[in-house]
PDB file of C-alpha atoms in Angstrom:
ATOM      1  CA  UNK A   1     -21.632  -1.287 -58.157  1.00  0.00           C
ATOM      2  CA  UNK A   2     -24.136   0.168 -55.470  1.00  0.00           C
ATOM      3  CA  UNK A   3     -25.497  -1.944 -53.014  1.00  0.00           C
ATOM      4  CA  UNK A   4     -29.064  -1.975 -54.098  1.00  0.00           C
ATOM      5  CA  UNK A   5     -27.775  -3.213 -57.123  1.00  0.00           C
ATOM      6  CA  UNK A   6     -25.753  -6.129 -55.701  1.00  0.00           C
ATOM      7  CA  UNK A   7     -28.492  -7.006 -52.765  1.00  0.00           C
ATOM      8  CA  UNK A   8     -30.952  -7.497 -56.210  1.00  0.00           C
ATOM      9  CA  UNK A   9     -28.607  -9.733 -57.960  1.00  0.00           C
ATOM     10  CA  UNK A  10     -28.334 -11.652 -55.225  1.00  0.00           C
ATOM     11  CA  UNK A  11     -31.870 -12.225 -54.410  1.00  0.00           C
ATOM     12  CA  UNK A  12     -31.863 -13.310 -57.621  1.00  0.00           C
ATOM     13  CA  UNK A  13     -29.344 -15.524 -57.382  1.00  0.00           C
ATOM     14  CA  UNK A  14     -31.021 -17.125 -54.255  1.00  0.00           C
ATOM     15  CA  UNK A  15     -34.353 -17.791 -55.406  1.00  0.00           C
ATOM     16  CA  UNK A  16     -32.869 -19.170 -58.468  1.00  0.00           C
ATOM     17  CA  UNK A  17     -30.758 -21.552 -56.492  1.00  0.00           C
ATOM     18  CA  UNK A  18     -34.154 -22.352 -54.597  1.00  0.00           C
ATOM     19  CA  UNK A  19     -36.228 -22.747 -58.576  1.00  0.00           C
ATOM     20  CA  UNK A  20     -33.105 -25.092 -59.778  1.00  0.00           C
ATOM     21  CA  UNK A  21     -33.911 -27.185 -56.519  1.00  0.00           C
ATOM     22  CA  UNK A  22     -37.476 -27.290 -57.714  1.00  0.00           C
ATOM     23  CA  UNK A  23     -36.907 -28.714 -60.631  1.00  0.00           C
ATOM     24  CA  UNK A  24     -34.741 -30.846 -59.438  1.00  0.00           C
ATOM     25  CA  UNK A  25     -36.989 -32.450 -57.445  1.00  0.00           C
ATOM     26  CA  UNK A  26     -39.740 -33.061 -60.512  1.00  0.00           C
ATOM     27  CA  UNK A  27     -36.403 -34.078 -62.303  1.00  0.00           C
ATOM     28  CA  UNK A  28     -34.346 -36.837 -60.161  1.00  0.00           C
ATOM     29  CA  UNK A  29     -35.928 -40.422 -60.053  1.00  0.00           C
ATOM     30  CA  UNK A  30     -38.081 -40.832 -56.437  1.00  0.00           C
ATOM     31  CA  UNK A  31     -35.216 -43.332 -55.679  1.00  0.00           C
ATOM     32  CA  UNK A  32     -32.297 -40.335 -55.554  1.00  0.00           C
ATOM     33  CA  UNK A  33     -34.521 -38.554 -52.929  1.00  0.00           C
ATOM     34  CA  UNK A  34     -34.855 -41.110 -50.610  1.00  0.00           C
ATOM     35  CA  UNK A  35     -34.741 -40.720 -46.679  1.00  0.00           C
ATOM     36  CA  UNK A  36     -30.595 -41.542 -46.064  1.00  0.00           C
ATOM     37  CA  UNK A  37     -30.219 -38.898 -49.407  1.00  0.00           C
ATOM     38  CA  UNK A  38     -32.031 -36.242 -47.291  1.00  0.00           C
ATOM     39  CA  UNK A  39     -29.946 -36.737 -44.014  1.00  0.00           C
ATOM     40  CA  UNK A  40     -26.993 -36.686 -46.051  1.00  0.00           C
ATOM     41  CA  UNK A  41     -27.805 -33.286 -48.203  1.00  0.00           C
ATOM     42  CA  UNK A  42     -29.450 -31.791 -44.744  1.00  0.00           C
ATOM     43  CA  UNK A  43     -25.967 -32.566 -42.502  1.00  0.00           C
ATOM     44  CA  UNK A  44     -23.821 -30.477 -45.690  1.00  0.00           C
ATOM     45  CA  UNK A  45     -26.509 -27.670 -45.865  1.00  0.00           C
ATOM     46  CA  UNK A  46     -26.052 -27.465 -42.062  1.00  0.00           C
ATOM     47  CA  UNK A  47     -22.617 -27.143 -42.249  1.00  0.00           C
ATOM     48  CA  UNK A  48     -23.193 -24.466 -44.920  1.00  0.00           C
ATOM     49  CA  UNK A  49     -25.508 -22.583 -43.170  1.00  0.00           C
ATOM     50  CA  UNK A  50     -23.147 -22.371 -40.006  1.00  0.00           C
ATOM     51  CA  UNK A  51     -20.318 -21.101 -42.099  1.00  0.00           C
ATOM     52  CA  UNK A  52     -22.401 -18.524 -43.782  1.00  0.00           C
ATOM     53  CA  UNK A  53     -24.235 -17.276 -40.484  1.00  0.00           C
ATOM     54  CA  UNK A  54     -20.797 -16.682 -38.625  1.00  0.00           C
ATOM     55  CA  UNK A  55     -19.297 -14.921 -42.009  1.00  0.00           C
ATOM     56  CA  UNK A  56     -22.582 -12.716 -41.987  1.00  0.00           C
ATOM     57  CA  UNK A  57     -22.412 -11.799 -38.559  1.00  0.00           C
ATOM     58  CA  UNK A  58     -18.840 -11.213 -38.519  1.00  0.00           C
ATOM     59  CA  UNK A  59     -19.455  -9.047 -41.915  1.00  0.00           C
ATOM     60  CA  UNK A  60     -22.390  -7.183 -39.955  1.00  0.00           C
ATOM     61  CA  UNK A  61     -19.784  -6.500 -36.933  1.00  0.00           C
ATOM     62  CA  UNK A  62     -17.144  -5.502 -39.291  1.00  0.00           C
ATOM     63  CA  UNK A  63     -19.230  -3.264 -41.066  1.00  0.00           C
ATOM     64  CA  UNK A  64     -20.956  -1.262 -38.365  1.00  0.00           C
ATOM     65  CA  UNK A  65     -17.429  -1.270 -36.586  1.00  0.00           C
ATOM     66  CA  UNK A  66     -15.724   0.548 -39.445  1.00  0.00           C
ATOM     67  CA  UNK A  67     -18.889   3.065 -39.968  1.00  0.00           C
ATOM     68  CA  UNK A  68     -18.522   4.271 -36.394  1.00  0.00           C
ATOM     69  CA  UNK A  69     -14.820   4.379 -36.759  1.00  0.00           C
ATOM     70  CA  UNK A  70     -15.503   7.078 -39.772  1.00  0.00           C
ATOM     71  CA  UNK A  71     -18.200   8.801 -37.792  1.00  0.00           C
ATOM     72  CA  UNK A  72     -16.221   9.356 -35.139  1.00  0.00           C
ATOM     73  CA  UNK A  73     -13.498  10.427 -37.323  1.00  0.00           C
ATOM     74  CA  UNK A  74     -15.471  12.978 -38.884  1.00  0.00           C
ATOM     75  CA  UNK A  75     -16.387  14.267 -35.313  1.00  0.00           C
ATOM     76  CA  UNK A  76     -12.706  14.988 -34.804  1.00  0.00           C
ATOM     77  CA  UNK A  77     -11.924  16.377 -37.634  1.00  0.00           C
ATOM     78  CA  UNK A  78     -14.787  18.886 -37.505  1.00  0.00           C
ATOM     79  CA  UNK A  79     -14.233  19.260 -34.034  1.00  0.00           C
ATOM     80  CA  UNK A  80     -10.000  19.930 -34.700  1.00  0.00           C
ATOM     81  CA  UNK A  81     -11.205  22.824 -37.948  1.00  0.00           C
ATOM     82  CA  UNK A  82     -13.509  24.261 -34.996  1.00  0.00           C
ATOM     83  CA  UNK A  83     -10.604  24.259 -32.488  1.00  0.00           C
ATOM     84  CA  UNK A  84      -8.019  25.637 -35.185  1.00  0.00           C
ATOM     85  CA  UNK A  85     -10.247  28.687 -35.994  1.00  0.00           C
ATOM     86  CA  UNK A  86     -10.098  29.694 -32.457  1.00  0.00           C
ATOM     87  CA  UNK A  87      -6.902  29.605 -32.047  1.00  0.00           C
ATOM     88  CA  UNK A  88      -5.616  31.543 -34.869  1.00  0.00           C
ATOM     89  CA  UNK A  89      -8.930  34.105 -33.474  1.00  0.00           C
ATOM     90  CA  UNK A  90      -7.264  34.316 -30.103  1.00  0.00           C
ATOM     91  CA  UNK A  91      -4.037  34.996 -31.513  1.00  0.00           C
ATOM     92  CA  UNK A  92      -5.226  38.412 -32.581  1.00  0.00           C
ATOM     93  CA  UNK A  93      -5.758  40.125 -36.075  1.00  0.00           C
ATOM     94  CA  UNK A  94      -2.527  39.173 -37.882  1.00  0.00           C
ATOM     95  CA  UNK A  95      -4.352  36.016 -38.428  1.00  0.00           C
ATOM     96  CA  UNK A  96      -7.279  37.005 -40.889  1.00  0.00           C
ATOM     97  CA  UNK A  97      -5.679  35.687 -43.876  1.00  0.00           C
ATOM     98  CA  UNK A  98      -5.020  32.727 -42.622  1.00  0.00           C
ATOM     99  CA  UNK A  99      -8.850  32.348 -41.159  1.00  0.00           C
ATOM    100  CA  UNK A 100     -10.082  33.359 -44.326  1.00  0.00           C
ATOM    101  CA  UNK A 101      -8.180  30.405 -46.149  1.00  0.00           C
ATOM    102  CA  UNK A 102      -9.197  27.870 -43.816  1.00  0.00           C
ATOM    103  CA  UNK A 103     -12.866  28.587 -44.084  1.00  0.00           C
ATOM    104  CA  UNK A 104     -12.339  28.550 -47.984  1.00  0.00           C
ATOM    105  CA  UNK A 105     -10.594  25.019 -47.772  1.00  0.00           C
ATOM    106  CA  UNK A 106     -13.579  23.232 -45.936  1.00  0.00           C
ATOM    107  CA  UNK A 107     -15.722  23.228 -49.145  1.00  0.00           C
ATOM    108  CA  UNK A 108     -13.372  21.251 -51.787  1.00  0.00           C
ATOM    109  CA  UNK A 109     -12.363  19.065 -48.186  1.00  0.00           C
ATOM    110  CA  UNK A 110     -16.225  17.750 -47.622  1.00  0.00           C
ATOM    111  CA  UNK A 111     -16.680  17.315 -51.268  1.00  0.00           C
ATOM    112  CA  UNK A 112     -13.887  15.033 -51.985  1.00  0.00           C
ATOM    113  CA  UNK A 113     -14.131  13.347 -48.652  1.00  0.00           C
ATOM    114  CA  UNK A 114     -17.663  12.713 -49.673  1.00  0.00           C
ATOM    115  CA  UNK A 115     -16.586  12.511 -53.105  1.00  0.00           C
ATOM    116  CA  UNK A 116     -19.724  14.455 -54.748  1.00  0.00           C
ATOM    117  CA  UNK A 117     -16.927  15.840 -57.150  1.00  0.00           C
ATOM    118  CA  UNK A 118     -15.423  12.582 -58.023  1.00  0.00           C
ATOM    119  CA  UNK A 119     -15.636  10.799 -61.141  1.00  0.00           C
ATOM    120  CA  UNK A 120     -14.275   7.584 -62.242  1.00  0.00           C
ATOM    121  CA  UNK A 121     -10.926   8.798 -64.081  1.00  0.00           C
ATOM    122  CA  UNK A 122     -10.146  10.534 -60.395  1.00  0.00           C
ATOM    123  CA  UNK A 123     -10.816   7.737 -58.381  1.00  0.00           C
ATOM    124  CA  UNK A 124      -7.991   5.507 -57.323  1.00  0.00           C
ATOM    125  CA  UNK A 125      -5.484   8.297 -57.688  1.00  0.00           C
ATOM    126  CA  UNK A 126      -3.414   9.438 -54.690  1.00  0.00           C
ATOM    127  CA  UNK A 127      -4.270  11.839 -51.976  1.00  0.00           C
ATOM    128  CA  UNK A 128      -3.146  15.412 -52.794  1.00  0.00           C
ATOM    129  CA  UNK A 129      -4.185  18.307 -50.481  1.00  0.00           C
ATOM    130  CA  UNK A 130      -5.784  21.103 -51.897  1.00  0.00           C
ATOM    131  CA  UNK A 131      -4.123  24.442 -52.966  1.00  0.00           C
ATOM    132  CA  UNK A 132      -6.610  26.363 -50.444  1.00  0.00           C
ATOM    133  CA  UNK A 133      -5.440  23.860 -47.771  1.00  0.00           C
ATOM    134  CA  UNK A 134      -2.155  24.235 -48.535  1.00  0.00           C
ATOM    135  CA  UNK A 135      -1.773  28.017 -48.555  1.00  0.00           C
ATOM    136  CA  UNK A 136      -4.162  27.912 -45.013  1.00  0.00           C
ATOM    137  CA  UNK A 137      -1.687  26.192 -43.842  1.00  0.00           C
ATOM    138  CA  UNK A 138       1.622  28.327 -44.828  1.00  0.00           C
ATOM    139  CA  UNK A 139       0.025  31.345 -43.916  1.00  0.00           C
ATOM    140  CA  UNK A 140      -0.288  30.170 -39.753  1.00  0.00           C
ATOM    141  CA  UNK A 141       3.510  28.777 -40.177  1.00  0.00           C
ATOM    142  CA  UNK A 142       4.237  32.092 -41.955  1.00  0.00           C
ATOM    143  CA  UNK A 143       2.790  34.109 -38.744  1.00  0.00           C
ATOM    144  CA  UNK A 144       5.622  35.999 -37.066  1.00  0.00           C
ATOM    145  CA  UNK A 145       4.320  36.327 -33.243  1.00  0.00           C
ATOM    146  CA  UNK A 146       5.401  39.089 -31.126  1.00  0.00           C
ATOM    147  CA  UNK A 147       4.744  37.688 -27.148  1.00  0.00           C
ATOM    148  CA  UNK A 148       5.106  33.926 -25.781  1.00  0.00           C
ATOM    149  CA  UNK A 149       1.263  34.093 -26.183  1.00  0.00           C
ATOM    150  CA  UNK A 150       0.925  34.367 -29.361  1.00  0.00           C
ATOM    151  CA  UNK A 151       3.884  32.339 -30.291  1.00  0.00           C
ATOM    152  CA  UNK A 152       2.138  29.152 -28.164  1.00  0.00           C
ATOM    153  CA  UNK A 153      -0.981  30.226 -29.884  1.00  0.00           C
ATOM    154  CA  UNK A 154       1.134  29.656 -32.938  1.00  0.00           C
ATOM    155  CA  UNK A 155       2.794  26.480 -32.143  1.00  0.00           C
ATOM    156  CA  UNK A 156      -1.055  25.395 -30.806  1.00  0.00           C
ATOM    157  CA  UNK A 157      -2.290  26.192 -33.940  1.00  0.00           C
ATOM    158  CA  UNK A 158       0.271  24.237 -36.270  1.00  0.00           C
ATOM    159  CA  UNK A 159       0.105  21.016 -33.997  1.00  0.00           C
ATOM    160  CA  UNK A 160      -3.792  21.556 -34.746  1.00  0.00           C
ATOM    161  CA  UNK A 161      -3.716  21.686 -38.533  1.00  0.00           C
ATOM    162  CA  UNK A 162      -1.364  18.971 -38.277  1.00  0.00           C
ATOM    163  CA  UNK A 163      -3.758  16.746 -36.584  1.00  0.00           C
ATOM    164  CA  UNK A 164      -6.436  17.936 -39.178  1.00  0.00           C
ATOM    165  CA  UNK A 165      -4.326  16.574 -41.803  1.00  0.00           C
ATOM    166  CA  UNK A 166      -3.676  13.349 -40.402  1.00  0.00           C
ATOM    167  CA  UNK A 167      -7.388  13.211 -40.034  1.00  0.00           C
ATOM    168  CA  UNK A 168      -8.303  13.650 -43.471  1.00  0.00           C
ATOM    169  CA  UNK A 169      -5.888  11.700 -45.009  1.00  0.00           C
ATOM    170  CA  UNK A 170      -6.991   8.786 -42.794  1.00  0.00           C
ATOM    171  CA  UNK A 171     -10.727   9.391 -44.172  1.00  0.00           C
ATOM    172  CA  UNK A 172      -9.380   9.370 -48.017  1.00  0.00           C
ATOM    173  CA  UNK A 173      -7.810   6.371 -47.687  1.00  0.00           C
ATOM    174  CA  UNK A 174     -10.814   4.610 -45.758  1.00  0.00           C
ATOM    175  CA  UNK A 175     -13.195   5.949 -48.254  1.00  0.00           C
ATOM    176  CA  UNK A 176     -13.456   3.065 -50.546  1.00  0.00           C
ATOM    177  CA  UNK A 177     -13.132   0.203 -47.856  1.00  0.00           C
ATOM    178  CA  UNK A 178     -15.373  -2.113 -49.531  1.00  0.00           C
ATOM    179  CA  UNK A 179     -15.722  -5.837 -49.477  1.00  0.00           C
ATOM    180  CA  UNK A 180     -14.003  -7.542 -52.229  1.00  0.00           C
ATOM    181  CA  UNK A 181     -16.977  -9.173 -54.662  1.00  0.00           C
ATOM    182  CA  UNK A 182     -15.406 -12.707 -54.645  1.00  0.00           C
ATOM    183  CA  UNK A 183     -15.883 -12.848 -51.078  1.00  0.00           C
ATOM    184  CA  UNK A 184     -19.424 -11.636 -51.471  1.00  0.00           C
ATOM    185  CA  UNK A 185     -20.121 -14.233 -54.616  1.00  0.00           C
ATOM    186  CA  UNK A 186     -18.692 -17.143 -52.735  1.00  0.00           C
ATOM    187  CA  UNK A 187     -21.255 -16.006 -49.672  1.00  0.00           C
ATOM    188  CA  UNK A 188     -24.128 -15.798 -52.222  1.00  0.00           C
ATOM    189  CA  UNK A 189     -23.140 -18.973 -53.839  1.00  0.00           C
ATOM    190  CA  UNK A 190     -23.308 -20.572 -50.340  1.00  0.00           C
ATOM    191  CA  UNK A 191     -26.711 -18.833 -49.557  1.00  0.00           C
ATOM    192  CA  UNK A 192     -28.220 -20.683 -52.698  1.00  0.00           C
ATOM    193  CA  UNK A 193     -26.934 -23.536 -52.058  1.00  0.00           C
ATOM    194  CA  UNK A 194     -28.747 -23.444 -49.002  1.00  0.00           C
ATOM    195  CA  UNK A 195     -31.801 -22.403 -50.568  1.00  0.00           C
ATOM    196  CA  UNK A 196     -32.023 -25.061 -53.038  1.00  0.00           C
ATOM    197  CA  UNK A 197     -31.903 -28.070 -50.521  1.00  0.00           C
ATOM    198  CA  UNK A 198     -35.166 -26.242 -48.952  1.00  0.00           C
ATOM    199  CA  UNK A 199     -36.857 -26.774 -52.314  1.00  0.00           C
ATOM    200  CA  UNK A 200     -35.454 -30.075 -53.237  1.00  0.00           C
ATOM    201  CA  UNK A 201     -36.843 -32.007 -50.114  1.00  0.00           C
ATOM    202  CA  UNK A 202     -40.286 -29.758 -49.956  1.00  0.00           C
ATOM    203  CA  UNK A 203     -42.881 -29.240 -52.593  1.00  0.00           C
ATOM    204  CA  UNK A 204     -43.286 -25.011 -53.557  1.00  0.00           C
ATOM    205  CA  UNK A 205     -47.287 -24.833 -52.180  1.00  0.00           C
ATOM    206  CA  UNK A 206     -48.044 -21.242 -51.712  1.00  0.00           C
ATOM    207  CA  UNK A 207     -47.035 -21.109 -47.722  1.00  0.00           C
ATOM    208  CA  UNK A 208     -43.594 -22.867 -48.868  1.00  0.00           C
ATOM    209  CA  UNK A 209     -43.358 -19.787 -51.502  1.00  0.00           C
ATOM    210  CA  UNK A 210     -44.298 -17.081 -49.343  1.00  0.00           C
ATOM    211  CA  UNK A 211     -41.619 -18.184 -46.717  1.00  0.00           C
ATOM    212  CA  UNK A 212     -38.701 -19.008 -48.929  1.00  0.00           C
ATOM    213  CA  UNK A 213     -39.658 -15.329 -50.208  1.00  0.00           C
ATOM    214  CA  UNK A 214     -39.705 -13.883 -46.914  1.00  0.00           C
ATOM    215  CA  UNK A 215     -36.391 -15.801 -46.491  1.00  0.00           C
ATOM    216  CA  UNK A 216     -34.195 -14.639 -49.518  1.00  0.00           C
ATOM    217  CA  UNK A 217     -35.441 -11.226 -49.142  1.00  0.00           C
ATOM    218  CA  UNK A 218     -34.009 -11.071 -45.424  1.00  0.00           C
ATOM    219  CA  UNK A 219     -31.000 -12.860 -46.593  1.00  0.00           C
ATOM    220  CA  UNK A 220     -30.319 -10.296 -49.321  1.00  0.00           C
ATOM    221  CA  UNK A 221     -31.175  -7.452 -46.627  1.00  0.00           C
ATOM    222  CA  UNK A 222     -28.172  -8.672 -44.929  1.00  0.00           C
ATOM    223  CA  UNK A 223     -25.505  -8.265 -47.962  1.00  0.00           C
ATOM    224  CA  UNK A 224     -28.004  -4.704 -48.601  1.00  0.00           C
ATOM    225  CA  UNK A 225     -26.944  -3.477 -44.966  1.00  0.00           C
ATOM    226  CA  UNK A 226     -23.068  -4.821 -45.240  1.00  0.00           C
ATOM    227  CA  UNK A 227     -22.478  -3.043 -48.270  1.00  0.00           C
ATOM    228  CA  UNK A 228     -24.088  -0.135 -47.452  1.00  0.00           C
ATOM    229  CA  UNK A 229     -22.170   0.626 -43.483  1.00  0.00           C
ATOM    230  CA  UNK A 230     -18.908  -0.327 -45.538  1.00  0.00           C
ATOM    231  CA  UNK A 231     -19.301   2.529 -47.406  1.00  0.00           C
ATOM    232  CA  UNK A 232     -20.158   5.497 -45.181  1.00  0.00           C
ATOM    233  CA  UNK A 233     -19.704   8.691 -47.653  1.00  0.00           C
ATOM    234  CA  UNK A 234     -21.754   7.074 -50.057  1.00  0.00           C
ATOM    235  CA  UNK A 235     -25.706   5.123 -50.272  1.00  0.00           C
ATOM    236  CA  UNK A 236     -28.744   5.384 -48.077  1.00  0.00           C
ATOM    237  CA  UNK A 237     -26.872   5.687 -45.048  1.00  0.00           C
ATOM    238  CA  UNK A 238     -24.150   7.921 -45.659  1.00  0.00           C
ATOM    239  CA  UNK A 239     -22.758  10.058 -42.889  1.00  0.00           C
ATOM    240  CA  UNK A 240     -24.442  13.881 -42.263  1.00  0.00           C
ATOM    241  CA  UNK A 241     -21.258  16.671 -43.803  1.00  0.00           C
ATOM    242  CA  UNK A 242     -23.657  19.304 -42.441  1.00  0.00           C
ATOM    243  CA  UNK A 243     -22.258  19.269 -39.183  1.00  0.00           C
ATOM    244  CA  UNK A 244     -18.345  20.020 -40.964  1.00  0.00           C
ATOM    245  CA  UNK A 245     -19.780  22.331 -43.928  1.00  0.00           C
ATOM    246  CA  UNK A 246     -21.146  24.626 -41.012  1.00  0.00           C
ATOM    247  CA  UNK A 247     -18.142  24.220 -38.394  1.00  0.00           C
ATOM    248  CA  UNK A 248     -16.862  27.726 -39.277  1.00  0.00           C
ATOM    249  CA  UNK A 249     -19.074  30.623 -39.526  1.00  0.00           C
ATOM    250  CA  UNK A 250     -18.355  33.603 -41.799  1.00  0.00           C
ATOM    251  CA  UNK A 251     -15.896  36.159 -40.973  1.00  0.00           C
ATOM    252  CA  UNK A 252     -17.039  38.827 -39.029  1.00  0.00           C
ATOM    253  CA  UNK A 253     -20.641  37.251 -38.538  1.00  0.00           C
TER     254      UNK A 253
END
């Protein structure tokens, strides 16, 4: 479910929580709203509201903590296929193949990290390299150097592709770190709840309206911005693959 999606529902959930307090409050007999009922439903919706302003800003911190963590990822794994084509360049002709192979493997690499050739039956499955990567990488093991240069150049080079690896298995299996939606109802469920004691103790006059409006609409911004840094290949603020689709320039450019 995308985040635009679940940010609507639960501005809808909200202001209904804030309409059921409404009625409410033309329901209940004047007696069942009286001043010692107020303090009483005030002191819980307090308590409520703490809980669910720590839980959103430790959601927030959680959120932007893990984007960065895959941005910066992605910075070393372009940064290691940049490194890894140099090496195998320095280590002198013999190495074309394996160059070749490396720059074809980048392609199906950004589009399943990014998963714009996913689809539903495919997610969920485990982590497979592909054949290109695969062959890139028996072709440097397969080099037979003939000086200690090229044969450090070698080892270099499969400590590299190693490292590469690592890299992008890490970003397959962060990929789908979202938040788990019972954790996210029970948040919403508390935001209403919150909502509807603003309603119950206050008539709706068009000031009261605008601002509980305002309110929810903030409030759903919140679980909007979550979602979306939770899931940084994916949404309105998905991480640039420019930068890695253009680490490697053609052969013989």
């Amino acid at each position: 479910m995308s985040p635009i999606l679940v940010s609507l529902i639960a501005l809808v959930v909200i202001l209904g929580g804030a309409l059921f307090g409404a009625l409410l409050r033309n329901t209940l007999p004047e007696h069942h709203l009286a001043d010692d009922t107020r303090d009483y439903v005030r002191l819980g919706t307090g308590l409520i509201a703490t809980i669910a302003a720590l839980v959103l800003g430790l959601l927030i911190a959680s959120a932007n903590s893990s984007y960065d963590t895959e941005s910066s990822q992605v910075r070393h794994l372009t940064a290691d296929v940049i490194l890894l084509d140099q090496l195998l360049e320095q280590y002198g002709p013999e190495s074309h193949d394996a160059r070749e192979l490396l720059r074809r493997a980048v392609e199906p690499l950004v589009e399943r990290i990014w998963r714009q050739d996913s689809s539903e039956s495919t997610k969920g499955t485990s982590f497979r390299a592909t054949a290109v990567a695969e062959d890139a990488f028996a072709k440097i093991q397969a080099l037979s150097p003939k000086t200690d240069a090229q044969r450090s150049l070698r080892d270099r080079a499969i400590q590299v592709a190693t490292d590469t690896a690592q890299a992008r298995l890490l970003l397959f299996e962060h990929a789908d770190n979202s938040i788990p939606m019972p954790f996210l109802a029970v948040l919403v469920f508390w935001l209403a709840v919150i909502f509807m004691s603003f309603s119950l103790f206050s008539r709706l006059t068009p000031i009261n309206i605008a601002a509980m409006l305002v309110f929810a609409i903030s409030a759903s911004a919140a679980l909007f911005l979550i979602l979306e840094l939770s899931q940084p290949f994916v949404g309105l603020m998905q991480l640039s693959s420019t930068p890695l689709r253009n680490a490697l320039a053609p052969l013989g450019s």
